Short mmCIF file of C-alpha atoms in Angstrom, two decimals:
data_model
loop_
_atom_site.label_atom_id
_atom_site.label_comp_id
_atom_site.label_asym_id
_atom_site.label_seq_id
_atom_site.Cartn_x
_atom_site.Cartn_y
_atom_site.Cartn_z
CA MET A 279 0.00 0.00 0.00
CA ASP A 280 2.80 2.44 0.90
CA ALA A 281 4.58 1.67 -2.35
CA LYS A 282 1.41 2.31 -4.33
CA ARG A 283 0.85 5.60 -2.50
CA ARG A 284 4.41 6.71 -3.23
CA ARG A 285 3.98 5.85 -6.91
CA LEU A 286 0.76 7.84 -7.16
CA LEU A 287 2.35 10.80 -5.41
CA SER A 288 5.31 10.73 -7.76
CA GLU A 289 3.01 10.62 -10.79
CA SER A 290 0.80 13.54 -9.61
CA PRO A 291 3.23 16.35 -10.51
CA GLN A 292 3.73 14.86 -13.97
CA ARG A 293 -0.03 14.60 -14.53
CA SER A 294 -0.45 18.14 -13.28
CA ARG A 295 2.19 19.41 -15.69
CA GLU A 296 0.58 17.52 -18.58
CA SER A 297 -2.84 18.89 -17.63
CA SER A 298 -1.47 22.44 -17.41
CA ALA A 299 0.26 22.04 -20.74
CA GLY A 300 -2.97 20.82 -22.27
CA ARG A 301 -4.86 23.82 -20.94
CA SER A 302 -2.13 26.18 -22.15
CA ASN A 303 -2.26 24.70 -25.63
CA SER A 304 -6.04 25.02 -25.62
CA VAL A 305 -5.84 28.67 -24.56
CA ALA A 306 -3.21 29.30 -27.22
CA ARG A 307 -5.47 27.80 -29.87
CA ASP A 308 -8.44 29.85 -28.64
CA ALA A 309 -6.31 33.01 -28.70
CA GLU A 310 -5.17 32.60 -32.28
CA PRO A 311 -5.74 35.87 -34.16
CA PRO A 312 -8.38 35.87 -36.90
CA PRO A 313 -7.06 35.58 -40.42
CA PRO A 314 -6.06 38.85 -42.11
CA LEU A 315 -7.76 40.28 -45.15
CA ASP A 316 -7.32 38.18 -48.28
CA VAL A 317 -6.84 40.96 -50.82
CA ALA A 318 -6.97 38.50 -53.70
CA ALA A 319 -10.54 37.56 -52.73
CA LEU A 320 -11.81 41.15 -53.01
CA PRO A 321 -13.96 42.06 -56.02
CA ALA A 322 -12.34 44.32 -58.59
CA ILE A 323 -12.75 47.99 -57.73
CA ASP A 324 -13.84 48.73 -61.31
CA LEU A 325 -17.05 46.82 -60.70
CA PHE A 326 -18.34 49.60 -58.45
CA ASN A 327 -18.09 52.09 -61.32
CA ALA A 328 -19.80 49.85 -63.86
CA ASP A 329 -23.43 49.74 -64.97
CA ASP A 330 -23.85 45.99 -64.64
CA LEU A 331 -26.31 45.91 -61.72
CA PRO A 332 -26.17 42.13 -61.04
CA ALA A 333 -22.35 42.30 -60.99
CA ILE A 334 -22.40 45.29 -58.65
CA GLU A 335 -24.81 43.57 -56.26
CA GLU A 336 -22.75 40.38 -56.33
CA ALA A 337 -19.59 42.38 -55.53
CA VAL A 338 -21.26 44.16 -52.60
CA ASN A 339 -22.59 40.89 -51.20
CA GLN A 340 -19.14 39.36 -51.61
CA LEU A 341 -17.72 42.16 -49.44
CA ARG A 342 -20.43 41.53 -46.85
CA LYS A 343 -19.12 37.97 -46.49
CA ILE A 344 -15.46 39.06 -46.30
CA LEU A 345 -15.58 42.16 -44.09
CA ILE A 346 -16.83 40.52 -40.92
CA THR A 347 -13.99 41.19 -38.47
CA ARG A 348 -12.08 44.21 -37.24
CA GLU A 349 -8.95 42.93 -38.98
CA THR A 350 -10.57 42.54 -42.39
CA VAL A 351 -12.33 45.93 -42.20
CA THR A 352 -9.13 47.66 -41.09
CA GLY A 353 -7.21 46.00 -43.92
CA PHE A 354 -9.86 46.99 -46.45
CA ILE A 355 -10.00 50.68 -45.60
CA ALA A 356 -6.18 50.83 -45.65
CA LEU A 357 -6.26 49.97 -49.36
CA PRO A 358 -6.21 52.99 -51.70
CA ASP A 359 -9.64 54.28 -52.78
CA ARG A 360 -11.56 51.21 -51.56
CA LEU A 361 -13.76 52.97 -49.01
CA HIS A 362 -14.28 55.98 -51.25
CA SER A 363 -15.40 53.69 -54.07
CA LEU A 364 -18.17 52.36 -51.83
CA ALA A 365 -19.17 55.89 -50.82
CA ARG A 366 -19.33 56.98 -54.46
CA LEU A 367 -21.39 53.92 -55.30
CA LEU A 368 -23.82 54.84 -52.53
CA GLN A 369 -24.16 58.34 -53.98
CA ARG A 370 -24.85 56.97 -57.44
CA ALA A 371 -27.28 54.31 -56.23
CA ALA A 372 -29.22 56.77 -54.07
CA ASN A 373 -29.78 59.01 -57.10
CA LYS A 374 -31.04 56.14 -59.24
CA VAL A 375 -32.97 54.04 -56.75
CA ALA A 376 -36.71 53.62 -57.14
CA PRO A 377 -39.19 51.10 -55.71
CA ASP A 378 -38.45 47.62 -57.02
CA ASN A 379 -35.76 48.62 -59.51
CA GLY A 380 -32.34 47.01 -59.66
CA TRP A 381 -30.72 49.72 -57.57
CA SER A 382 -33.02 49.13 -54.60
CA SER A 383 -31.41 45.86 -53.52
CA ILE A 384 -27.93 47.33 -54.14
CA VAL A 385 -28.68 50.26 -51.83
CA ARG A 386 -30.02 47.91 -49.18
CA SER A 387 -26.95 45.64 -49.31
CA LEU A 388 -24.50 48.54 -49.50
CA VAL A 389 -26.00 50.41 -46.54
CA SER A 390 -25.98 47.18 -44.53
CA LEU A 391 -22.32 46.62 -45.45
CA LEU A 392 -21.29 50.14 -44.41
CA GLY A 393 -23.28 49.83 -41.18
CA ASN A 394 -21.43 46.63 -40.30
CA MET A 395 -18.09 48.23 -41.16
CA CYS A 396 -18.85 51.13 -38.81
CA ASN A 397 -19.20 48.62 -35.97
CA PHE A 398 -15.59 47.56 -36.48
CA SER A 399 -13.94 50.87 -37.39
CA MET A 400 -14.90 54.41 -36.43
CA ARG A 401 -12.78 55.59 -39.35
CA VAL A 402 -15.57 54.43 -41.64
CA CYS A 403 -18.00 56.70 -39.77
CA PHE A 404 -15.58 59.63 -39.92
CA GLU A 405 -15.05 59.16 -43.66
CA LEU A 406 -18.77 59.00 -44.38
CA ALA A 407 -19.27 62.16 -42.34
CA GLN A 408 -16.90 64.14 -44.57
CA PRO A 409 -18.75 66.90 -46.50
CA ARG A 410 -17.46 65.70 -49.88
CA LEU A 411 -19.29 62.39 -49.48
CA ARG A 412 -22.61 64.12 -48.68
CA TYR A 413 -23.94 61.26 -46.55
CA PRO A 414 -26.60 63.39 -44.74
CA THR A 415 -28.02 64.40 -48.14
CA ILE A 416 -27.97 60.79 -49.33
CA ALA A 417 -29.74 59.59 -46.17
CA THR A 418 -32.35 62.34 -46.49
CA HIS A 419 -32.95 61.27 -50.08
CA LEU A 420 -33.44 57.62 -49.10
CA LEU A 421 -35.75 58.41 -46.18
CA GLU A 422 -38.21 60.38 -48.31
CA SER A 423 -41.85 59.46 -47.78
CA GLY A 424 -44.88 60.04 -49.95
CA PRO A 425 -46.95 58.13 -52.50
CA THR A 426 -43.84 56.81 -54.29
CA PRO A 427 -41.00 56.62 -51.75
CA ARG A 428 -37.55 55.90 -53.14
CA ALA A 429 -36.74 53.17 -50.65
CA CYS A 430 -38.70 50.38 -49.03
CA LEU A 431 -39.10 50.18 -45.25
CA HIS A 432 -36.36 47.57 -44.95
CA THR A 433 -33.92 49.87 -46.72
CA LYS A 434 -35.03 52.82 -44.58
CA ALA A 435 -34.35 50.79 -41.43
CA SER A 436 -30.83 50.03 -42.72
CA VAL A 437 -30.25 53.72 -43.52
CA LEU A 438 -31.35 54.70 -40.01
CA ARG A 439 -29.08 52.03 -38.53
CA LEU A 440 -26.10 53.41 -40.45
CA THR A 441 -27.07 56.97 -39.48
CA GLY A 442 -27.18 55.88 -35.84
CA ASN A 443 -23.71 54.36 -36.17
CA LEU A 444 -22.42 57.74 -37.38
CA CYS A 445 -23.97 59.31 -34.26
CA GLN A 446 -21.88 57.18 -31.91
CA LYS A 447 -19.02 59.70 -31.97
CA LYS A 448 -19.51 63.43 -31.59
CA GLU A 449 -17.26 64.25 -34.54
CA SER A 450 -19.37 62.27 -37.03
CA ALA A 451 -22.66 62.96 -35.21
CA ARG A 452 -22.19 66.68 -35.89
CA SER A 453 -22.68 66.13 -39.63
CA ILE A 454 -26.01 64.43 -38.93
CA ALA A 455 -27.23 66.99 -36.40
CA SER A 456 -26.36 69.89 -38.71
CA CYS A 457 -28.59 68.60 -41.52
CA GLY A 458 -32.05 69.88 -40.63
CA SER A 459 -33.79 68.05 -43.49
CA LEU A 460 -32.33 64.72 -42.32
CA ILE A 461 -33.44 65.38 -38.75
CA ASP A 462 -36.93 66.11 -40.09
CA ARG A 463 -36.96 62.76 -41.90
CA VAL A 464 -35.78 60.95 -38.77
CA SER A 465 -38.57 62.66 -36.81
CA GLN A 466 -41.10 61.40 -39.32
CA MET A 467 -39.77 57.88 -39.01
CA LEU A 468 -40.59 57.95 -35.29
CA GLU A 469 -44.25 57.77 -36.34
CA GLU A 470 -43.72 54.90 -38.76
CA GLU A 471 -45.76 51.73 -38.13
CA ASN A 472 -42.80 49.48 -38.89
CA GLU A 473 -41.19 48.56 -35.56
CA SER A 474 -37.65 48.25 -36.91
CA VAL A 475 -37.82 51.68 -38.58
CA ARG A 476 -39.15 53.28 -35.38
CA ALA A 477 -36.49 51.63 -33.22
CA HIS A 478 -33.59 52.76 -35.43
CA ALA A 479 -35.04 56.28 -35.68
CA PHE A 480 -35.31 56.46 -31.91
CA ARG A 481 -31.70 55.30 -31.60
CA VAL A 482 -30.57 58.20 -33.81
CA VAL A 483 -32.47 60.65 -31.60
CA ARG A 484 -31.14 59.11 -28.39
CA LEU A 485 -27.53 59.23 -29.56
CA LEU A 486 -27.82 62.84 -30.69
CA VAL A 487 -29.29 63.82 -27.33
CA GLU A 488 -26.52 61.97 -25.50
CA ARG A 489 -23.97 63.96 -27.50
CA ASN A 490 -25.65 67.26 -26.61
CA PHE A 491 -27.17 67.90 -30.01
CA HIS A 492 -30.68 67.98 -28.54
CA ARG A 493 -31.04 71.74 -29.12
CA GLY A 494 -30.76 71.36 -32.86
CA TYR A 495 -33.06 68.40 -32.74
CA GLY A 496 -35.63 70.22 -30.68
CA TYR A 497 -35.51 73.15 -33.12
CA SER A 498 -36.20 70.80 -36.02
CA ASN A 499 -39.27 69.48 -34.30
#
């Protein structure tokens, strides 16, 4: 019995070391960084300037599958003209969109993509807030109501989500708060029957108030 006890005691440290090593290896595997951006997998930038709507939509949806981590988004916006090409495409699509035409689904996918990118990089929000990109005007355009609205409710919810993402930082929120016509559209969306549209509109208002832009908002109302 004593011999058996001594053998077990002598084996315990070894088992403990093996167990610790196993846990360390497991932690190391869990802590492996996500893969970097595969530049070769990106769609050609020329596609975003083309007139082939199915190809444009396929390229945008391809980016939605690729840009799903902070590392891939950061790598993408570091590439020359990539982010600006998306912003220019949004400008073009917003001018051409109409209910149920080919640009409608492109706008919806593109706004969703940019909204997701904002979650991973505030630089995307700052870039969209630059005056030359005219995002507040684009958003106002897409949130128009009336007998023949330019965008469906699903697209409007995505636009409001992206607008709310821009309101997360005071620097980019200022561009939203300073556009009275956009604030008017957001106010109208608060009365919308669609729950998702109302929720995203309320988020825009809440974030603007939190960043002390409530005076401008109150004036608009």
